[in-house]
Amino acid sequence: NAGVMQNPRHLVRRRGQEARLRCSPMKGHSHVYWYRQLPEEGLKFMVYLQKENIIDESGMPKERFSAEFPKEGPSILRIQQVVRGDSAAYFCASSPRDPHFTTLHFGNGTRLTVT
Amino acid sequence: AQSVTQPDIHITVSEGASLELRCNYSYGATPYLFWYVQSPGQGLQLLLKYFSGDTLVQGIKGFEAEFKRSQSSFNLRKPSVHWSDAAEYFCAVGGAIQGAQKLVFGQGTRLTINP
């Protein structure tokens, strides 16, 4: 029973390039969340999605960042024109349903380095 | 505003010694409280959670935590640590309004174990 799968594990981009981070939720899970962990900090909520819907994107930077969770395929977090401050670990989590009374299952993260 | 404070950034204990990691939270409603552990280069694993009921919560790997509403605390304890417990520990709070998906994390406590 595979857990939350994220790829790539490590991603290096030069300033100005685009970064695409992928997340496949656990089997049977229809809710996906993205969190960002800056160096020496805890995780911070970015966005919550269901299939084909963005439910809550209050933690997403207003520019350059976007997320999607299509009907088929993984969830994608896209960062356009990356800057050094985007260097961080990006974690995806999933849950089977409305998570008010459930817990999140986290992937191993994608570590983005912007040079 | 919700917040989580983990006062100790780094703790070192000897193998076999007892452990207590502190967590204080600020939340305007009934909190849902979590402790996660993160090994180097890995994702987050849930140790335990508190939603309601008994304020002393048992988790995996021999960990427990006690919810003290009067002190706004949710400290993590283990009576005897093992070398494999060396990791980063995160306390997180969610709530009945936003649910468990929009967790607010503390900045983490790094645990080092001396042989």
XYZ file of N, CA and C in Angstrom:
690
model
N 0.864 -1.180 0.000
C 0.000 0.000 0.000
C 0.895 1.223 0.000
N 1.096 1.784 -1.192
C 2.030 2.892 -1.316
C 1.487 4.099 -0.563
N 2.417 4.853 -0.010
C 2.045 6.083 0.657
C 1.938 7.209 -0.336
N 2.031 8.442 0.171
C 2.013 9.612 -0.685
C 3.348 9.687 -1.428
N 3.279 9.753 -2.743
C 4.496 9.734 -3.547
C 4.757 11.108 -4.131
N 5.954 11.607 -3.878
C 6.345 12.882 -4.440
C 7.563 12.702 -5.315
N 7.583 13.411 -6.424
C 8.790 13.423 -7.233
C 8.920 14.748 -7.958
N 10.151 15.144 -8.210
C 11.379 14.453 -7.813
C 11.688 14.644 -6.336
N 12.613 13.897 -5.792
C 13.025 14.094 -4.408
C 13.863 15.356 -4.262
N 14.682 15.595 -5.256
C 15.525 16.795 -5.266
C 15.390 17.448 -6.631
N 15.332 18.780 -6.618
C 15.174 19.531 -7.855
C 16.047 20.774 -7.763
N 16.889 20.949 -8.758
C 17.740 22.133 -8.807
C 17.336 22.960 -10.011
N 17.088 24.226 -9.772
C 16.701 25.129 -10.845
C 17.520 26.416 -10.734
N 17.791 26.996 -11.897
C 18.435 28.312 -11.900
C 17.352 29.374 -11.761
N 17.750 30.519 -11.248
C 16.809 31.632 -11.124
C 16.145 31.909 -12.462
N 14.828 32.078 -12.435
C 14.088 32.375 -13.647
C 13.473 31.168 -14.324
N 13.925 29.979 -13.944
C 13.349 28.767 -14.543
C 12.040 28.406 -13.846
N 11.389 27.401 -14.380
C 10.145 26.911 -13.781
C 10.404 25.616 -13.021
N 9.716 25.452 -11.920
C 9.792 24.211 -11.146
C 8.407 23.569 -11.117
N 8.365 22.277 -11.385
C 7.112 21.527 -11.332
C 7.294 20.361 -10.371
N 6.486 20.349 -9.342
C 6.562 19.338 -8.295
C 5.299 18.492 -8.378
N 5.485 17.180 -8.305
C 4.357 16.275 -8.486
C 4.057 15.501 -7.206
N 2.782 15.225 -7.034
C 2.338 14.500 -5.839
C 1.226 13.542 -6.207
N 1.433 12.271 -5.932
C 0.376 11.275 -6.086
C -0.118 10.893 -4.701
N -1.403 11.145 -4.415
C -1.907 10.837 -3.061
C -1.996 9.342 -2.841
N -2.237 8.991 -1.605
C -2.441 7.591 -1.276
C -3.678 7.081 -2.015
N -3.688 5.811 -2.279
C -4.812 5.194 -2.974
C -6.080 5.442 -2.184
N -7.112 5.917 -2.883
C -8.385 6.169 -2.218
C -8.508 7.550 -1.621
N -7.433 8.319 -1.635
C -7.486 9.671 -1.078
C -7.825 10.672 -2.176
N -8.748 11.552 -1.876
C -9.193 12.513 -2.882
C -8.876 13.956 -2.494
N -8.181 14.128 -1.362
C -7.855 15.470 -0.883
C -6.336 15.595 -0.798
N -5.826 16.669 -1.343
C -4.379 16.891 -1.381
C -4.053 18.261 -0.811
N -2.930 18.313 -0.098
C -2.493 19.556 0.541
C -1.025 19.747 0.211
N -0.631 20.984 0.067
C 0.779 21.319 -0.113
C 1.232 22.214 1.034
N 2.386 21.859 1.587
C 3.024 22.636 2.643
C 4.452 22.955 2.214
N 4.964 24.062 2.721
C 6.342 24.445 2.429
C 7.125 24.555 3.734
N 8.334 24.049 3.708
C 9.207 24.134 4.872
C 10.465 24.886 4.477
N 10.552 26.121 4.939
C 11.767 26.894 4.718
C 12.845 26.415 5.690
N 14.107 26.644 5.369
C 15.190 26.184 6.249
C 15.005 26.650 7.686
N 15.196 25.733 8.613
C 15.108 26.018 10.046
C 13.724 26.476 10.493
N 12.689 26.169 9.728
C 11.341 26.550 10.118
C 10.417 25.335 10.071
N 9.254 25.503 10.650
C 8.236 24.467 10.546
C 7.518 24.559 9.216
N 6.620 23.617 8.991
C 5.873 23.604 7.742
C 4.791 24.677 7.757
N 4.537 25.239 6.591
C 3.476 26.242 6.464
C 2.520 25.825 5.357
N 1.239 25.887 5.665
C 0.188 25.518 4.726
C 0.223 26.411 3.497
N 0.072 25.789 2.327
C 0.004 26.573 1.094
C -1.379 26.480 0.459
N -1.808 25.221 0.162
C -3.035 25.068 -0.619
C -3.659 23.717 -0.334
N -4.986 23.680 -0.481
C -5.776 22.457 -0.263
C -6.631 22.259 -1.508
N -6.533 21.057 -2.087
C -7.253 20.781 -3.322
C -8.016 19.469 -3.220
N -9.125 19.429 -3.914
C -9.785 18.183 -4.253
C -9.682 18.028 -5.767
N -10.120 16.915 -6.256
C -10.041 16.687 -7.704
C -10.705 17.845 -8.454
N -9.932 18.496 -9.292
C -10.404 19.570 -10.175
C -10.898 20.809 -9.422
N -10.606 20.899 -8.142
C -11.057 22.062 -7.368
C -9.969 22.535 -6.417
N -9.782 23.840 -6.362
C -8.947 24.423 -5.314
C -9.878 24.858 -4.203
N -9.713 24.277 -3.029
C -10.613 24.557 -1.924
C -10.128 25.759 -1.110
N -8.847 25.793 -0.848
C -8.292 26.852 -0.001
C -6.866 27.118 -0.452
N -6.595 28.278 -0.982
C -5.237 28.625 -1.417
C -4.718 29.835 -0.651
N -5.190 29.994 0.564
C -4.849 31.178 1.337
C -3.364 31.253 1.695
N -2.661 30.141 1.644
C -1.242 30.147 1.978
C -0.321 30.251 0.773
N -0.874 30.356 -0.378
C -0.065 30.417 -1.604
C 0.367 31.860 -1.864
N 1.627 32.066 -2.216
C 2.023 33.400 -2.682
C 1.169 33.802 -3.880
N 0.877 35.084 -3.955
C -0.077 35.554 -4.976
C 0.484 35.440 -6.378
N 1.773 35.513 -6.514
C 2.378 35.488 -7.849
C 3.290 34.277 -7.990
N 3.393 33.795 -9.191
C 4.338 32.759 -9.628
C 3.981 31.347 -9.178
N 3.141 31.194 -8.190
C 2.797 29.871 -7.672
C 1.394 29.478 -8.140
N 1.248 28.215 -8.543
C -0.073 27.698 -8.865
C -0.102 26.214 -8.542
N -1.297 25.703 -8.344
C -1.452 24.287 -8.027
C -2.674 23.758 -8.734
N -2.613 22.481 -9.070
C -3.756 21.831 -9.688
C -3.806 20.374 -9.248
N -4.988 19.814 -9.329
C -5.186 18.397 -9.036
C -6.210 17.915 -10.047
N -5.738 17.481 -11.210
C -6.664 17.129 -12.293
C -7.423 15.848 -12.008
N -8.421 15.614 -12.843
C -9.245 14.421 -12.686
C -8.387 13.165 -12.779
N -7.438 13.181 -13.687
C -6.517 12.056 -13.836
C -5.095 12.552 -13.578
N -4.328 11.759 -12.880
C -2.925 12.105 -12.693
C -2.659 12.784 -11.374
N -1.377 13.096 -11.150
C -0.975 13.641 -9.854
C -1.343 15.111 -9.697
N -1.239 15.571 -8.483
C -1.323 17.000 -8.221
C 0.015 17.640 -8.593
N -0.053 18.841 -9.120
C 1.148 19.563 -9.545
C 1.215 20.895 -8.817
N 2.372 21.167 -8.234
C 2.659 22.505 -7.716
C 3.667 23.123 -8.681
N 3.317 24.258 -9.225
C 4.134 24.893 -10.250
C 4.632 26.234 -9.733
N 5.925 26.435 -9.883
C 6.527 27.708 -9.483
C 7.211 28.285 -10.716
N 6.732 29.415 -11.160
C 7.312 30.062 -12.332
C 8.394 31.051 -11.901
N 9.377 31.210 -12.776
C 10.431 32.214 -12.560
C 10.972 32.147 -11.139
N 11.512 30.988 -10.790
C 11.943 30.764 -9.414
C 13.010 31.770 -9.000
N 12.986 32.077 -7.696
C 13.993 32.938 -7.081
C 14.622 32.170 -5.930
N 15.752 32.692 -5.413
C 16.488 31.963 -4.377
C 15.611 31.722 -3.157
N 14.721 32.651 -2.854
C 13.851 32.497 -1.690
C 12.850 31.366 -1.810
N 12.722 30.780 -3.010
C 11.831 29.629 -3.176
C 12.501 28.332 -2.738
N 13.789 28.378 -2.474
C 14.495 27.176 -2.016
C 13.895 26.713 -0.697
N 13.421 25.492 -0.696
C 12.700 24.961 0.465
C 12.374 23.505 0.197
N 11.834 22.864 1.222
C 11.263 21.524 1.038
C 9.763 21.683 0.895
N 9.201 21.073 -0.114
C 7.778 21.161 -0.381
C 7.164 19.788 -0.120
N 6.224 19.770 0.809
C 5.598 18.519 1.208
C 4.157 18.472 0.739
N 3.803 17.322 0.271
C 2.426 17.048 -0.100
C 1.843 16.104 0.947
N 0.566 16.258 1.212
C -0.127 15.352 2.121
C -1.479 15.026 1.519
N -2.048 13.918 1.943
C -3.369 13.561 1.441
C -4.225 13.008 2.568
N -5.527 13.041 2.337
C -6.469 12.437 3.274
C -7.636 11.875 2.470
N -8.348 10.916 3.065
C -9.397 10.248 2.287
C -10.666 11.077 2.140
N -10.846 12.029 3.008
C -12.102 12.770 2.956
C -11.907 14.067 3.710
N -12.989 14.756 3.926
C -12.940 15.969 4.724
C -12.114 15.708 5.979
N -11.031 16.429 6.124
C -10.067 16.065 7.171
C -10.378 16.629 8.546
N -11.579 17.073 8.776
C -11.863 17.589 10.109
C -11.554 16.572 11.196
N -11.790 15.313 10.892
C -11.593 14.319 11.937
C -10.618 13.238 11.525
N -9.841 13.538 10.525
C -8.830 12.574 10.108
C -7.471 13.243 10.188
N -6.471 12.516 9.847
C -5.129 13.068 9.882
C -4.509 13.009 8.498
N -3.510 13.815 8.327
C -2.846 13.893 7.042
C -1.710 12.882 6.952
N -1.526 12.336 5.771
C -0.407 11.451 5.482
C 0.544 12.209 4.565
N 1.752 12.415 5.033
C 2.715 13.227 4.301
C 3.625 12.387 3.425
N 4.003 12.962 2.288
C 5.052 12.386 1.465
C 6.421 12.760 1.997
N 7.473 12.283 1.304
C 8.841 12.550 1.744
C 9.363 13.900 1.276
N 8.581 14.606 0.486
C 8.951 15.957 0.122
C 9.799 16.052 -1.130
N 9.775 17.237 -1.712
C 10.686 17.610 -2.798
C 11.522 18.774 -2.298
N 12.837 18.597 -2.362
C 13.733 19.652 -1.921
C 14.190 20.456 -3.126
N 13.715 21.674 -3.175
C 14.014 22.566 -4.297
C 15.181 23.469 -3.923
N 16.166 23.482 -4.780
C 17.312 24.393 -4.620
C 17.360 25.290 -5.829
N 17.361 26.584 -5.587
C 17.458 27.565 -6.668
C 18.847 28.177 -6.630
N 19.547 28.045 -7.737
C 20.935 28.549 -7.782
C 21.002 29.862 -8.543
N -4.774 35.075 16.286
C -4.176 34.222 15.259
C -3.615 32.963 15.908
N -3.680 31.894 15.141
C -3.159 30.647 15.675
C -1.643 30.666 15.649
N -1.056 30.045 16.642
C 0.394 29.924 16.643
C 0.796 28.749 17.514
N 1.976 28.231 17.231
C 2.540 27.142 18.012
C 3.972 27.519 18.347
N 4.321 27.358 19.594
C 5.674 27.663 20.035
C 6.318 26.417 20.605
N 7.455 26.087 20.055
C 8.281 25.025 20.629
C 9.532 25.733 21.161
N 9.619 25.923 22.470
C 10.657 26.785 23.035
C 12.077 26.256 22.842
N 12.203 24.949 22.711
C 13.530 24.344 22.618
C 13.845 24.002 21.168
N 14.843 24.675 20.610
C 15.209 24.401 19.219
C 15.994 23.102 19.119
N 16.830 22.852 20.131
C 17.689 21.673 20.090
C 17.804 21.098 21.507
N 17.587 19.807 21.628
C 17.725 19.126 22.912
C 18.621 17.915 22.727
N 19.496 17.698 23.692
C 20.355 16.516 23.694
C 20.112 15.730 24.967
N 19.843 14.449 24.819
C 19.662 13.578 25.977
C 20.462 12.295 25.767
N 20.740 11.623 26.852
C 21.457 10.349 26.771
C 20.480 9.223 26.504
N 20.981 8.214 25.798
C 20.137 7.053 25.535
C 19.676 6.443 26.855
N 18.395 6.136 26.926
C 17.828 5.573 28.141
C 17.244 6.603 29.080
N 17.559 7.865 28.867
C 17.027 8.928 29.713
C 15.602 9.259 29.293
N 14.906 9.963 30.186
C 13.547 10.388 29.856
C 13.595 11.659 29.019
N 12.478 11.921 28.350
C 12.423 13.043 27.416
C 11.117 13.792 27.582
N 11.181 15.115 27.529
C 9.973 15.913 27.425
C 10.235 17.046 26.451
N 9.415 17.131 25.423
C 9.489 18.213 24.447
C 8.288 19.122 24.657
N 8.553 20.412 24.759
C 7.494 21.346 25.091
C 6.806 21.916 23.856
N 5.510 22.158 24.024
C 4.713 22.759 22.952
C 3.638 23.616 23.591
N 3.591 24.868 23.198
C 2.522 25.763 23.630
C 1.809 26.289 22.400
N 0.512 26.435 22.505
C -0.250 26.852 21.347
C -1.152 28.018 21.696
N -1.554 28.710 20.665
C -2.544 29.770 20.804
C -3.602 29.509 19.749
N -4.833 29.311 20.213
C -5.896 28.983 19.268
C -7.212 29.393 19.877
N -8.045 30.049 19.106
C -9.251 30.645 19.658
C -10.438 29.728 19.796
N -10.279 28.475 19.437
C -11.399 27.535 19.523
C -10.850 26.216 20.044
N -11.659 25.199 19.981
C -11.205 23.886 20.425
C -10.074 23.417 19.511
N -8.902 23.158 20.077
C -7.779 22.777 19.211
C -7.738 21.289 18.916
N -7.263 20.973 17.738
C -6.823 19.618 17.447
C -5.297 19.687 17.488
N -4.660 18.801 18.207
C -3.222 18.884 18.440
C -2.512 17.631 17.947
N -1.341 17.832 17.384
C -0.601 16.742 16.758
C 0.882 16.861 17.107
N 1.535 15.718 17.154
C 2.984 15.652 17.148
C 3.409 14.793 15.973
N 4.342 15.362 15.181
C 4.925 14.656 14.052
C 6.432 14.537 14.269
N 7.021 13.485 13.693
C 8.466 13.313 13.722
C 8.980 13.264 12.284
N 10.126 13.900 12.087
C 10.734 13.948 10.766
C 12.183 13.503 10.865
N 12.498 12.367 10.259
C 13.890 11.935 10.183
C 14.557 12.654 9.021
N 15.879 12.780 9.037
C 16.581 13.546 7.986
C 16.210 13.084 6.583
N 15.825 14.012 5.745
C 15.502 13.707 4.363
C 14.192 12.975 4.159
N 13.427 12.854 5.219
C 12.174 12.113 5.132
C 10.978 13.034 5.307
N 9.805 12.446 5.115
C 8.587 13.191 5.372
C 8.211 13.145 6.839
N 7.012 13.557 7.136
C 6.553 13.604 8.519
C 5.726 12.369 8.843
N 5.993 11.822 10.006
C 5.234 10.678 10.482
C 4.460 11.112 11.713
N 3.178 10.779 11.749
C 2.355 11.143 12.884
C 2.705 10.276 14.085
N 3.017 10.927 15.214
C 3.274 10.190 16.459
C 1.992 10.010 17.252
N 1.217 11.074 17.374
C -0.030 11.012 18.129
C -0.847 12.254 17.846
N -2.110 12.199 18.279
C -3.000 13.322 18.043
C -4.005 13.418 19.183
N -4.499 14.623 19.402
C -5.560 14.850 20.375
C -6.686 15.605 19.693
N -7.887 15.014 19.755
C -9.063 15.706 19.250
C -10.011 16.046 20.399
N -10.218 15.086 21.302
C -11.115 15.292 22.435
C -10.935 14.113 23.380
N -11.614 14.164 24.517
C -11.602 13.028 25.419
C -10.429 13.057 26.382
N -9.906 11.892 26.662
C -8.810 11.746 27.620
C -7.651 12.654 27.239
N -7.203 13.446 28.192
C -6.169 14.431 27.882
C -4.774 13.827 27.805
N -4.609 12.598 28.221
C -3.324 11.908 28.079
C -3.449 10.971 26.883
N -2.637 11.238 25.877
C -2.755 10.528 24.608
C -1.536 9.632 24.408
N -1.790 8.396 24.039
C -0.702 7.473 23.748
C -0.465 7.432 22.244
N 0.808 7.365 21.869
C 1.135 7.324 20.466
C 2.003 6.134 20.120
N 2.601 6.212 18.944
C 3.478 5.129 18.506
C 4.865 5.308 19.107
N 5.665 4.264 19.029
C 7.069 4.289 19.454
C 7.225 4.644 20.931
N 6.219 4.409 21.744
C 6.325 4.656 23.174
C 6.151 6.093 23.606
N 5.726 6.971 22.715
C 5.510 8.369 23.045
C 4.112 8.602 23.615
N 4.002 9.628 24.450
C 2.720 10.081 24.941
C 2.741 11.599 25.044
N 1.561 12.191 25.093
C 1.473 13.644 25.253
C 0.269 13.962 26.109
N 0.358 15.061 26.815
C -0.735 15.465 27.695
C -1.228 16.844 27.302
N -2.520 16.946 27.072
C -3.160 18.213 26.742
C -3.554 18.903 28.047
N -3.053 20.119 28.241
C -3.406 20.905 29.416
C -3.990 22.230 28.926
N -5.309 22.296 28.975
C -5.984 23.479 28.443
C -5.600 24.731 29.225
N -5.486 24.593 30.542
C -5.199 25.768 31.372
C -3.835 26.365 31.060
N -2.922 25.536 30.580
C -1.583 26.006 30.256
C -1.366 26.137 28.755
N -2.393 25.837 27.970
C -2.269 25.854 26.502
C -1.032 25.071 26.065
N -0.892 23.894 26.635
C 0.305 23.109 26.318
C -0.069 21.704 25.863
N 0.856 21.120 25.154
C 0.677 19.738 24.655
C 2.080 19.148 24.560
N 2.666 18.854 25.712
C 4.050 18.387 25.769
C 4.160 16.905 25.446
N 5.212 16.579 24.757
C 5.478 15.199 24.327
C 6.464 14.565 25.285
N 6.229 13.318 25.660
C 7.102 12.642 26.627
C 7.407 11.225 26.173
N 8.566 10.773 26.637
C 8.934 9.369 26.468
C 9.792 8.983 27.668
N 9.491 7.879 28.322
C 10.214 7.546 29.562
C 11.667 7.147 29.338
N 11.963 6.568 28.175
C 13.335 6.105 27.931
C 13.614 6.178 26.429
N 14.508 7.083 26.040
C 14.729 7.276 24.607
C 15.733 6.259 24.064
N 15.593 6.016 22.778
C 16.462 5.099 22.033
C 17.213 5.912 21.001
N 18.386 5.404 20.570
C 19.174 6.168 19.599
C 18.366 6.475 18.334
N 17.429 5.579 17.999
C 16.633 5.769 16.787
C 15.625 6.905 16.918
N 15.473 7.465 18.116
C 14.559 8.596 18.294
C 15.161 9.919 17.851
N 16.445 9.924 17.524
C 17.075 11.158 17.050
C 16.391 11.612 15.769
N 15.842 12.818 15.797
C 15.052 13.318 14.667
C 14.597 14.734 15.012
N 13.776 15.286 14.130
C 13.161 16.588 14.395
C 11.697 16.332 14.723
N 11.218 17.028 15.746
C 9.858 16.821 16.218
C 9.063 18.121 16.064
N 7.876 17.970 15.485
C 7.038 19.132 15.241
C 5.694 18.966 15.946
N 5.312 20.017 16.644
C 3.979 20.119 17.220
C 3.119 20.934 16.247
N 1.852 20.582 16.117
C 0.975 21.288 15.184
C -0.423 21.406 15.774
N -1.115 22.453 15.382
C -2.481 22.669 15.852
C -3.406 22.906 14.670
N -4.567 22.311 14.721
C -5.632 22.576 13.773
C -6.882 22.833 14.582
N -8.008 22.960 13.917
C -9.192 23.273 14.705
C -10.481 22.859 14.054
N -11.529 22.985 14.800
C -12.835 22.516 14.354
C -13.334 23.314 13.161
N -12.897 24.563 13.048
C -13.366 25.375 11.937
C -12.637 25.012 10.660
N -11.324 25.022 10.746
C -10.549 24.797 9.526
C -10.209 23.331 9.321
N -10.353 22.531 10.331
C -10.061 21.122 10.170
C -8.586 20.830 10.261
N -8.274 19.579 10.079
C -6.887 19.146 10.267
C -6.029 19.436 9.058
N -6.611 19.902 7.962
C -5.785 20.080 6.779
C -4.954 21.346 6.862
N -5.422 22.335 7.602
C -4.724 23.612 7.609
C -3.994 23.739 8.929
N -3.033 22.875 9.118
C -2.305 22.840 10.368
C -1.329 23.995 10.464
N -1.143 24.470 11.694
C -0.097 25.443 11.995
C 0.978 24.704 12.776
N 2.190 24.729 12.259
C 3.291 23.985 12.855
C 4.186 24.894 13.686
N 4.760 24.319 14.728
C 5.858 24.975 15.415
C 7.124 24.853 14.581
N 8.187 25.517 15.032
C 9.412 25.505 14.226
C 10.239 24.253 14.437
N 9.811 23.409 15.348
C 10.479 22.131 15.496
C 11.501 22.109 16.618
N 11.735 20.918 17.159
C 12.786 20.668 18.139
C 13.644 19.539 17.620
N 14.921 19.806 17.480
C 15.846 18.773 17.007
C 16.360 17.990 18.206
N 16.179 16.697 18.176
C 16.590 15.823 19.283
C 17.842 15.056 18.902
N 18.861 15.198 19.719
C 20.101 14.439 19.557
C 20.216 13.472 20.720
N 20.645 12.255 20.437
C 20.787 11.234 21.476
C 22.269 10.923 21.664
N 22.742 11.058 22.885
C 24.111 10.662 23.212
C 24.153 9.188 23.580
N 25.156 8.459 23.093
C 25.212 7.023 23.395
C 25.529 6.748 24.859
